[in-house]
The first five atom37 places (N, CA, C, CB, O) and aatype in JSON, in Angstrom:
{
  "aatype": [20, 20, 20, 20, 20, 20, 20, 20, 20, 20, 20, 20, 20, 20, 20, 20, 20, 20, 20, 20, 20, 20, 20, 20, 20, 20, 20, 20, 20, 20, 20, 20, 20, 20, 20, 20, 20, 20, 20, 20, 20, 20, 20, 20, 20, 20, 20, 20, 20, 20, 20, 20, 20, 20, 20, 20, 20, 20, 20, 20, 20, 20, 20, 20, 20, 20, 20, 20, 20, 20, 20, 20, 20, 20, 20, 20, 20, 20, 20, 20, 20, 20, 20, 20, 20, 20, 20, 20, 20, 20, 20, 20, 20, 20, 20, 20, 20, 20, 20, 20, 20, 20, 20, 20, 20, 20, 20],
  "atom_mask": [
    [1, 1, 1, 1, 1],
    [1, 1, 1, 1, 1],
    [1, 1, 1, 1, 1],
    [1, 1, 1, 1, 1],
    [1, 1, 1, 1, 1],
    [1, 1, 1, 1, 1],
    [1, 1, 1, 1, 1],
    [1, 1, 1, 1, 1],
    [1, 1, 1, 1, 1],
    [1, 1, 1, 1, 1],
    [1, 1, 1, 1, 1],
    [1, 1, 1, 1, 1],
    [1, 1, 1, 1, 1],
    [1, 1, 1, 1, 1],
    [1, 1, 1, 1, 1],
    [1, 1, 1, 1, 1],
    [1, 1, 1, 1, 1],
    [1, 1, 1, 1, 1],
    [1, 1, 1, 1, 1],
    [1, 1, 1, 1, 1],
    [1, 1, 1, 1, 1],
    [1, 1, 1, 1, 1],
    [1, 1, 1, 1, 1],
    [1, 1, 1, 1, 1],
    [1, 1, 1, 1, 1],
    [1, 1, 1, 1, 1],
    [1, 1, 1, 1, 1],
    [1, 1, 1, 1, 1],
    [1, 1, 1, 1, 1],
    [1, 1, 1, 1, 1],
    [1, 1, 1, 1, 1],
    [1, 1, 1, 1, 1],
    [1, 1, 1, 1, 1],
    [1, 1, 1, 1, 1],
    [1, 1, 1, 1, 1],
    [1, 1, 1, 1, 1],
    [1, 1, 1, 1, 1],
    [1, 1, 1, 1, 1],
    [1, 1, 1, 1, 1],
    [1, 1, 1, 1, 1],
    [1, 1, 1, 1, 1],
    [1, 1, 1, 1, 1],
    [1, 1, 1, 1, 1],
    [1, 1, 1, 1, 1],
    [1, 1, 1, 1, 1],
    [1, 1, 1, 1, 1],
    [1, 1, 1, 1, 1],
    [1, 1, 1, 1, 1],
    [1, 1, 1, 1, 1],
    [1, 1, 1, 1, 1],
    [1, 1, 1, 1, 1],
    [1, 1, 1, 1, 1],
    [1, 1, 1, 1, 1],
    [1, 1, 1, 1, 1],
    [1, 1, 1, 1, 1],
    [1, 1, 1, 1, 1],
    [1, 1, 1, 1, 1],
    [1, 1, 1, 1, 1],
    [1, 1, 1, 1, 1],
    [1, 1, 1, 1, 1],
    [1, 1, 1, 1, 1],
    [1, 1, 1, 1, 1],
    [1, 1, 1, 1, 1],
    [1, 1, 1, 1, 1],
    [1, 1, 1, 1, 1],
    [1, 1, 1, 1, 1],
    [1, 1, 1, 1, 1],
    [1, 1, 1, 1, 1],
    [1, 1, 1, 1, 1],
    [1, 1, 1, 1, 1],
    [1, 1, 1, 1, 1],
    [1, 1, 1, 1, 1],
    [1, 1, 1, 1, 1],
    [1, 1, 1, 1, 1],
    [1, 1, 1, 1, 1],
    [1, 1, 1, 1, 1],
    [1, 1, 1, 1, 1],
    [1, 1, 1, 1, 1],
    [1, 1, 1, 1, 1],
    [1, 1, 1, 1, 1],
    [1, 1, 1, 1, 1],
    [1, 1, 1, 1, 1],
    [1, 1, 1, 1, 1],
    [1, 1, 1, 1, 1],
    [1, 1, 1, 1, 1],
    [1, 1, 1, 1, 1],
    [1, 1, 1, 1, 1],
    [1, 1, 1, 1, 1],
    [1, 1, 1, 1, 1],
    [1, 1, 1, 1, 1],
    [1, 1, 1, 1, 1],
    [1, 1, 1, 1, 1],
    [1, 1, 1, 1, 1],
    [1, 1, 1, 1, 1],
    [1, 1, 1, 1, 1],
    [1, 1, 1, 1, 1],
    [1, 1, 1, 1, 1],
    [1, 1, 1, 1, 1],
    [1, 1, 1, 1, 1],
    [1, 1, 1, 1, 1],
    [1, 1, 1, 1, 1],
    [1, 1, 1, 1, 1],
    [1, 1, 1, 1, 1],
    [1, 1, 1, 1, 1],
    [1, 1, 1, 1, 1],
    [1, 1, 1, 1, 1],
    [1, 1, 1, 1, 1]
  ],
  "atom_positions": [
    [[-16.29, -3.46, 9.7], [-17.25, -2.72, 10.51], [-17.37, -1.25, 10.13], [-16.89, -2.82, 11.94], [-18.16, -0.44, 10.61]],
    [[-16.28, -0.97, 9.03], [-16.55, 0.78, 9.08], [-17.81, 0.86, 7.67], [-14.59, 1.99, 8.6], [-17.97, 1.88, 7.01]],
    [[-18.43, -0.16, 7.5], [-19.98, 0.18, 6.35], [-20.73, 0.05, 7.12], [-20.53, -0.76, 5.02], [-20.71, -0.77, 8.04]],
    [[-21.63, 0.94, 6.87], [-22.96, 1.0, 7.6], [-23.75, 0.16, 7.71], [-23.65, 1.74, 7.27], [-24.7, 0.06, 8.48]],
    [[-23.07, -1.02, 6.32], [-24.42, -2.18, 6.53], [-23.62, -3.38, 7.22], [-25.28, -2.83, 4.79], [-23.97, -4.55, 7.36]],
    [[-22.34, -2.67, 7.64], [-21.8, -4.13, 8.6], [-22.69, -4.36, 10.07], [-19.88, -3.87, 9.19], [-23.18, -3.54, 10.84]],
    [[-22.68, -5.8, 10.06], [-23.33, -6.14, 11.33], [-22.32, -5.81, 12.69], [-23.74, -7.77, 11.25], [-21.37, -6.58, 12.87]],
    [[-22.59, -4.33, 13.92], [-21.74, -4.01, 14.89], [-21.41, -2.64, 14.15], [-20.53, -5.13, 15.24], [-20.57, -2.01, 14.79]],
    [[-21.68, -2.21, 13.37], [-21.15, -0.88, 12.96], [-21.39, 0.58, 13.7], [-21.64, -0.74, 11.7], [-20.7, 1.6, 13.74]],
    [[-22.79, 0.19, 14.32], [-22.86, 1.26, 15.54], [-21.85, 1.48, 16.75], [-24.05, 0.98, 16.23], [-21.49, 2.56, 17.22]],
    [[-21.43, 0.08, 17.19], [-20.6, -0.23, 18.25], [-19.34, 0.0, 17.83], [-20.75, -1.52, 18.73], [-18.53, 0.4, 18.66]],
    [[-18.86, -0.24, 16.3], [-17.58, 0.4, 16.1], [-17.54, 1.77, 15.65], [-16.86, -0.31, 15.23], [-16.44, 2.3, 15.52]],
    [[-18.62, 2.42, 15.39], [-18.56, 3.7, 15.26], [-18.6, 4.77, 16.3], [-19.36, 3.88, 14.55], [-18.14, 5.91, 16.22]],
    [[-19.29, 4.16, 17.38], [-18.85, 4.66, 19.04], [-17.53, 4.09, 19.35], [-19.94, 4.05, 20.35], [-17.29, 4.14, 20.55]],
    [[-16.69, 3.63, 18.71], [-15.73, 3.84, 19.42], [-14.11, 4.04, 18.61], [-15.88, 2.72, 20.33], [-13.02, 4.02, 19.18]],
    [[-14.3, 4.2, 17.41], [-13.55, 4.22, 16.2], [-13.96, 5.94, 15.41], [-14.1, 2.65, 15.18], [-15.07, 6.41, 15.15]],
    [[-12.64, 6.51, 15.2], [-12.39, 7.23, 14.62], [-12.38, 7.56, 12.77], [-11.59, 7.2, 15.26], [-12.75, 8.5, 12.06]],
    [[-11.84, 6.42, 12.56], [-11.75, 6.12, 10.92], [-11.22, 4.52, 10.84], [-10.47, 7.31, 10.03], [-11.18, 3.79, 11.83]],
    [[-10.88, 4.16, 9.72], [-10.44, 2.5, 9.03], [-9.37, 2.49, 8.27], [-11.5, 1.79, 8.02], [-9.27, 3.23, 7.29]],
    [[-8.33, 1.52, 8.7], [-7.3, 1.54, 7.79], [-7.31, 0.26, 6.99], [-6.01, 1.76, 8.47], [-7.9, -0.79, 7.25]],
    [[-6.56, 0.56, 5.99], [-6.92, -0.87, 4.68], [-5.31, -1.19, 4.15], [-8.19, -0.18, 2.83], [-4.33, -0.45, 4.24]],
    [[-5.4, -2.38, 3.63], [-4.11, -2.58, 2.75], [-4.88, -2.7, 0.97], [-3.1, -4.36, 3.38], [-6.06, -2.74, 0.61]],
    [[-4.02, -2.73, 0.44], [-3.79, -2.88, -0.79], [-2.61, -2.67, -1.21], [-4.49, -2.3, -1.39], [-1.65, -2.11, -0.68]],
    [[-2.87, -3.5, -2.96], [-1.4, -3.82, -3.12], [-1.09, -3.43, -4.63], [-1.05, -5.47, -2.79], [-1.99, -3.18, -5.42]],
    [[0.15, -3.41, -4.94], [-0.15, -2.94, -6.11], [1.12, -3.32, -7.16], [-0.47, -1.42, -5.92], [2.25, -2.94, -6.87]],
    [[0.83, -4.17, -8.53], [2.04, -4.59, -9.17], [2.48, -3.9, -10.43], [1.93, -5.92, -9.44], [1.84, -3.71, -11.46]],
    [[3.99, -3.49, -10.03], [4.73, -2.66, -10.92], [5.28, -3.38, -12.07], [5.78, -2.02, -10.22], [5.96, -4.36, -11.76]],
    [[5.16, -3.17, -13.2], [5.51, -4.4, -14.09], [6.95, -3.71, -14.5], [4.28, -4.8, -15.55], [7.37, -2.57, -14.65]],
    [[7.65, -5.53, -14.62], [8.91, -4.97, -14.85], [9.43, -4.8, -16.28], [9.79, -5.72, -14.17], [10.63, -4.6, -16.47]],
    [[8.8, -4.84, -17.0], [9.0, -4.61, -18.47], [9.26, -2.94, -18.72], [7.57, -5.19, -19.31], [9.87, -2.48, -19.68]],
    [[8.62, -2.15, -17.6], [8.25, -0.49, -17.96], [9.11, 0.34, -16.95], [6.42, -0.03, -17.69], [9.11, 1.57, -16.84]],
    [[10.03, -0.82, -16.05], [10.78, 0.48, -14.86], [12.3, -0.47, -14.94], [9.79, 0.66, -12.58], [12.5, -1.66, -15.19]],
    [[13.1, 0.52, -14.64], [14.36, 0.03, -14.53], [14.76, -0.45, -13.0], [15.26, 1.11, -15.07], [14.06, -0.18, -12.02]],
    [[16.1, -1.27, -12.95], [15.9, -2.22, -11.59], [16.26, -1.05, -10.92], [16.89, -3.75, -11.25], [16.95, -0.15, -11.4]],
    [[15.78, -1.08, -9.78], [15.95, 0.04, -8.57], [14.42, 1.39, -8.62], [17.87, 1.01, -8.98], [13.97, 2.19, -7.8]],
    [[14.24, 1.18, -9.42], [12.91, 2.3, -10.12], [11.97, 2.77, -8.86], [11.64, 1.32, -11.45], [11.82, 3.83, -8.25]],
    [[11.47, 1.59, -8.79], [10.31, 1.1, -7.6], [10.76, 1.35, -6.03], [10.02, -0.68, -7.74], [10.13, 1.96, -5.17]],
    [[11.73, 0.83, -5.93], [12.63, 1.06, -4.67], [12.66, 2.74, -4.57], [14.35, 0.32, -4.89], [12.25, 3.18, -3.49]],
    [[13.11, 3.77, -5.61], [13.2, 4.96, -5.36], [12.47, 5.42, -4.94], [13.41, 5.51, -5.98], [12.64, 6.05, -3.9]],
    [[10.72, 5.27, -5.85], [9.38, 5.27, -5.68], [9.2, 5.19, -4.03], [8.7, 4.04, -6.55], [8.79, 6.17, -3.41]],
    [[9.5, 4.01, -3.39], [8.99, 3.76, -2.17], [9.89, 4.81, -1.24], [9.08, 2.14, -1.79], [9.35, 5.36, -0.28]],
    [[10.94, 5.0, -1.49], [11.93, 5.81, -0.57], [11.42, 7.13, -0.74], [13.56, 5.72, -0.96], [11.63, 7.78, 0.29]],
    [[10.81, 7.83, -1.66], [10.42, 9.05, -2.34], [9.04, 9.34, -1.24], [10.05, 8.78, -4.24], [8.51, 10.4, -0.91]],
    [[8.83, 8.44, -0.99], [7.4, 8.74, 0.31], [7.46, 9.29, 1.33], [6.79, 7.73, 0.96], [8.04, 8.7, 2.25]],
    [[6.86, 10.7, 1.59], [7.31, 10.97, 2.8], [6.24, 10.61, 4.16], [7.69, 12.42, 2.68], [6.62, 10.49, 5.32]],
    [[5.07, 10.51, 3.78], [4.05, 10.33, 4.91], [3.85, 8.57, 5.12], [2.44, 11.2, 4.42], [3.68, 8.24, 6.29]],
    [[3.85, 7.41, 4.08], [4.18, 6.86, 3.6], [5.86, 5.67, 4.62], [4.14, 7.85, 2.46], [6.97, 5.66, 4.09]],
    [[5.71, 5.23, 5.36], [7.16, 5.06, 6.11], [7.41, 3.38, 5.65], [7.05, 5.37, 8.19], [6.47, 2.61, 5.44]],
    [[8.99, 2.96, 5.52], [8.85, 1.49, 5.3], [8.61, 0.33, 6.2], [9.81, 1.19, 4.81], [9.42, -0.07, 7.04]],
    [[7.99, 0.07, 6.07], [7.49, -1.24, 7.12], [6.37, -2.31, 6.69], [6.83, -0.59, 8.49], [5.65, -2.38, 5.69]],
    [[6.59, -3.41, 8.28], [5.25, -4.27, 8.17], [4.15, -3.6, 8.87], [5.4, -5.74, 8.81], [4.17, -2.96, 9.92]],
    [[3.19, -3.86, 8.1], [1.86, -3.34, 8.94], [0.6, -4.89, 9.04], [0.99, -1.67, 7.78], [0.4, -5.76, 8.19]],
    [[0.22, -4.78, 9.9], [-1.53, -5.6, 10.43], [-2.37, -4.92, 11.04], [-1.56, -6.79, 11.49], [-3.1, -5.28, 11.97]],
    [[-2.25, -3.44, 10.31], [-3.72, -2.59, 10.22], [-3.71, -1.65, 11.5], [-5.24, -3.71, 10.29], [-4.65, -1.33, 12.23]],
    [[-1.99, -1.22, 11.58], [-2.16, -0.15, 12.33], [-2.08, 1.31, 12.46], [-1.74, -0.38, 12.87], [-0.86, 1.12, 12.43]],
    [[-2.18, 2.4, 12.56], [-2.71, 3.61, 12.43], [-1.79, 4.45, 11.7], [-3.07, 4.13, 13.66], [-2.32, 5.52, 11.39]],
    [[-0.51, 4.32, 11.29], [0.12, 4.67, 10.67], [0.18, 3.94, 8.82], [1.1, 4.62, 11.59], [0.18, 2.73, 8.61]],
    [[0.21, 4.73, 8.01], [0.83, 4.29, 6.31], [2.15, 3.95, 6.07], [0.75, 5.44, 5.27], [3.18, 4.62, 6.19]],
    [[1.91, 2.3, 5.54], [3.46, 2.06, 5.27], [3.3, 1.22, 4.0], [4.38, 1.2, 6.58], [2.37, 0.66, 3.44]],
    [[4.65, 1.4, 3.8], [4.74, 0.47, 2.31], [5.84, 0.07, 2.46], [4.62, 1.13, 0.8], [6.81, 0.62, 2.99]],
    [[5.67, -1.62, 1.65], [6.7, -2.19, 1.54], [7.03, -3.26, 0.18], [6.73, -2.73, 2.75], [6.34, -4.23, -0.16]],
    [[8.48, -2.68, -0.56], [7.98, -3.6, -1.5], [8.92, -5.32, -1.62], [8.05, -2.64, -2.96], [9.81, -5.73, -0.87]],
    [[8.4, -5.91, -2.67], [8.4, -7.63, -2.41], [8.83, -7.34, -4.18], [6.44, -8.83, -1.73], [8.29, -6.61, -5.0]],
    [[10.3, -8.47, -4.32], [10.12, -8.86, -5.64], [8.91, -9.93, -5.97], [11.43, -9.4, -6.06], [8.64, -10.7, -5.04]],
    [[8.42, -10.02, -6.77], [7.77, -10.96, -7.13], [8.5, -12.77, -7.55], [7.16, -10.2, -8.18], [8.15, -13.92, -7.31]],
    [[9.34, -12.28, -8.07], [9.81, -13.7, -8.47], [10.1, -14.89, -7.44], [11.05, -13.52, -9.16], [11.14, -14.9, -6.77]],
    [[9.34, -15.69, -7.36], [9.45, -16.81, -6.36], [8.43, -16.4, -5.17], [11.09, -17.0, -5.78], [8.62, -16.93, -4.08]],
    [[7.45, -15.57, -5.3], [6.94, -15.03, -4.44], [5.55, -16.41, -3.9], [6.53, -13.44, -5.11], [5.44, -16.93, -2.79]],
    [[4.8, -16.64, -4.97], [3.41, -17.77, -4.62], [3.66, -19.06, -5.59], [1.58, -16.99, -5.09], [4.55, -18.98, -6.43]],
    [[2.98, -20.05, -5.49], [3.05, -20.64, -6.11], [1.61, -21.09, -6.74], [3.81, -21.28, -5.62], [1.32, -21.93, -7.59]],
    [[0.7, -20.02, -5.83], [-0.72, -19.99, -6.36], [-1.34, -18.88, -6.22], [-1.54, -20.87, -5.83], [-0.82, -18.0, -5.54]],
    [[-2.49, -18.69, -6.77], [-2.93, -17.15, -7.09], [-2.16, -16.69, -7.99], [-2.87, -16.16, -5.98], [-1.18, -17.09, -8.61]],
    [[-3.19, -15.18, -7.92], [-3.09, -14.23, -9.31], [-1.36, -14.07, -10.12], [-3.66, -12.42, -8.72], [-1.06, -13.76, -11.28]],
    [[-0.42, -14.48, -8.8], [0.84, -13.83, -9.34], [1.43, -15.2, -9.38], [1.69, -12.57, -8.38], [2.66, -15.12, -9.38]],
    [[0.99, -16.43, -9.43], [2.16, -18.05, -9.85], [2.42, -17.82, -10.87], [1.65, -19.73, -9.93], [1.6, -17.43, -11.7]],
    [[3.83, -18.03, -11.12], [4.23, -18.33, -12.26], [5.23, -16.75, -12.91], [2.76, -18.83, -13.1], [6.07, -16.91, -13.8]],
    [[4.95, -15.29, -12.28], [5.63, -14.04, -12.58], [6.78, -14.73, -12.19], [5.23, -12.6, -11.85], [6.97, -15.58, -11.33]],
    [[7.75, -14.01, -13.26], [8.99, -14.14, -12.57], [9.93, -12.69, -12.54], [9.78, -15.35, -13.31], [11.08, -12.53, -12.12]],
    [[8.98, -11.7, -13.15], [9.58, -10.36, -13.19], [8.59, -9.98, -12.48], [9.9, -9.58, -14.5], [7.64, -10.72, -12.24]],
    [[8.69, -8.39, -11.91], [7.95, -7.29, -11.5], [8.39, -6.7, -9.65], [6.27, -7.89, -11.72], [9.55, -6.64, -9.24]],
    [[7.59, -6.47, -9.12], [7.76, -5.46, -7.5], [6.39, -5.5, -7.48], [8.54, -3.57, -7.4], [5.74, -5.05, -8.43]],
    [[5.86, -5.98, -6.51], [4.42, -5.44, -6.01], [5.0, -4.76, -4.6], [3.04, -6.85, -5.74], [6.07, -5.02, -4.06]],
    [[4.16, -3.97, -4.24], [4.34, -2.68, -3.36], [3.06, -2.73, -2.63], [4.56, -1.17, -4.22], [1.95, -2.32, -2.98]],
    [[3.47, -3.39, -1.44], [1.83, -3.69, -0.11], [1.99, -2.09, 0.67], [2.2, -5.61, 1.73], [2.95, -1.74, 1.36]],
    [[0.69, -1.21, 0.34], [0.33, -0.52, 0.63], [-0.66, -0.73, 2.52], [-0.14, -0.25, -0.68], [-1.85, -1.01, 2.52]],
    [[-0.14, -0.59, 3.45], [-0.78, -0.48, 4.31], [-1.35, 0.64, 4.81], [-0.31, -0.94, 4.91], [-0.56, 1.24, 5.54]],
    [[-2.7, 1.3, 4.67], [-3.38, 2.57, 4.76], [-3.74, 2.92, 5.72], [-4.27, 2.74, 4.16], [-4.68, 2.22, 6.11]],
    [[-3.35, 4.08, 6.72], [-3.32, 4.46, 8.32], [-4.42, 5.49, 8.37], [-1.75, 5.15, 8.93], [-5.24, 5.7, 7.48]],
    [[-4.35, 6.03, 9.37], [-5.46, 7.18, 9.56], [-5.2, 8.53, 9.03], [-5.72, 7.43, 11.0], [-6.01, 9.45, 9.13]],
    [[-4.15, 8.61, 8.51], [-3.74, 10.1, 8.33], [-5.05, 10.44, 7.12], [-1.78, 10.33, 7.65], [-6.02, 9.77, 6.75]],
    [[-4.53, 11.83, 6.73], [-5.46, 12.35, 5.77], [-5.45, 11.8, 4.44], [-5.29, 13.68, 5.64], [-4.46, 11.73, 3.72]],
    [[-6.91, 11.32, 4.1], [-6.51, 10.73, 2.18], [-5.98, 11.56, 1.87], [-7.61, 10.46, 0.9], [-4.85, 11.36, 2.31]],
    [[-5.97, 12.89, 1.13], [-6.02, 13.76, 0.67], [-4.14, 14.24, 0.43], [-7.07, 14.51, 1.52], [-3.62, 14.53, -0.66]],
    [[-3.39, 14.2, 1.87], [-2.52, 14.17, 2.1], [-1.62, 12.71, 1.23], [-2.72, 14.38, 3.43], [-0.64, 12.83, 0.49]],
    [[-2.26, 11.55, 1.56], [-1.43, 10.52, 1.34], [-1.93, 10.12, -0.17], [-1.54, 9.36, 2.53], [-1.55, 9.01, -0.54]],
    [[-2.62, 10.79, -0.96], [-2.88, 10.84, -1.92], [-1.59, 11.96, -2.85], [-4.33, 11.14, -1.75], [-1.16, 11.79, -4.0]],
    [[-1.33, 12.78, -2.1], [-0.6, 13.99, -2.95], [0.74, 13.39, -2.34], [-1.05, 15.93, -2.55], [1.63, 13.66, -3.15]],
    [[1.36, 12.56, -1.09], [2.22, 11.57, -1.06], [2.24, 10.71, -2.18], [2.04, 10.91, -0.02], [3.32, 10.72, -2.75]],
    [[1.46, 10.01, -2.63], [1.58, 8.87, -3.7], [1.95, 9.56, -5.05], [0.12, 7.97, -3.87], [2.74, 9.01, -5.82]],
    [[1.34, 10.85, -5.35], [1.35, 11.57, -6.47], [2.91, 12.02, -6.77], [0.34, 12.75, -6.29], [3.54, 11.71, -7.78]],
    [[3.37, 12.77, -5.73], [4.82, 13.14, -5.74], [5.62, 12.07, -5.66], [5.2, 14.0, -4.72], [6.68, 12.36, -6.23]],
    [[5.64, 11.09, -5.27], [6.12, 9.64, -5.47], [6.38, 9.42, -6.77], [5.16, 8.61, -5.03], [7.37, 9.51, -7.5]],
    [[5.1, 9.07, -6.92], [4.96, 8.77, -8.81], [6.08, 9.14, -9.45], [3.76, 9.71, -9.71], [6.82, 8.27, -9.91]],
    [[6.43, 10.73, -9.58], [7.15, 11.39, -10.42], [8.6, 10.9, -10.36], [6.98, 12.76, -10.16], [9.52, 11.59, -10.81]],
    [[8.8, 9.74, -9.82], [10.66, 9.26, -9.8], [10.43, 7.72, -10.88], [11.53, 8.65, -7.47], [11.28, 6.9, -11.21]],
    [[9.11, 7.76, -11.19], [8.74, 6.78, -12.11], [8.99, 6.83, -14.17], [7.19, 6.78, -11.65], [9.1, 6.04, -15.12]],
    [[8.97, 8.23, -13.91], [8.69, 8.62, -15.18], [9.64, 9.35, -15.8], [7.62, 9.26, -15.23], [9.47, 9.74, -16.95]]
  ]
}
């Protein structure tokens, strides 16, 4: 409902502030050492660890991959960390220069 061409978008825009989203994202394990990713996520400060179902706070949490699906994009990995990004209301801008300073325990 937060696009303009969603059907109800007036009605959630009277009564909604902003939209939070997930995404996800896979760290390949060929390029980070074990624990790498884990630092990465601890290195977050706006960013907190947890489960989220789309509520107003940013959290991340990460998942080895191995044994993770047995269908979809990731059957069959048996290396890597994907890292479920749950996206809250705070400021992009902010949780953007969070992700950025993050980064840097990567490299």
């Amino acid at each position: 409902p937060a696009l303009p061409t969603s059907p109800g978008h007036v009605h959630w825009r009277e009564l909604c502030q902003g939209a939070a989203g997930l995404v996800s994202v896979v760290f390949d394990a060929s390029r980070h050492q074990p624990g790498q990713i884990d630092a990465f996520v601890d290195a977050l400060k706006l960013f907190k660890i947890g489960y989220s179902w789309g509520g107003p706070m940013s959290l991340a949490m990460p998942y080895a991959i191995a044994g993770m699906r047995q269908f979809g994009m990731l059957a069959g990995q048996s290396e890597g960390v994907l890292v479920r990004f749950a996206i809250g209301l705070e400021s992009a801008d902010e949780l953007i220069t969070d992700l950025d300073q993050a980064f840097s325990v990567l490299t």
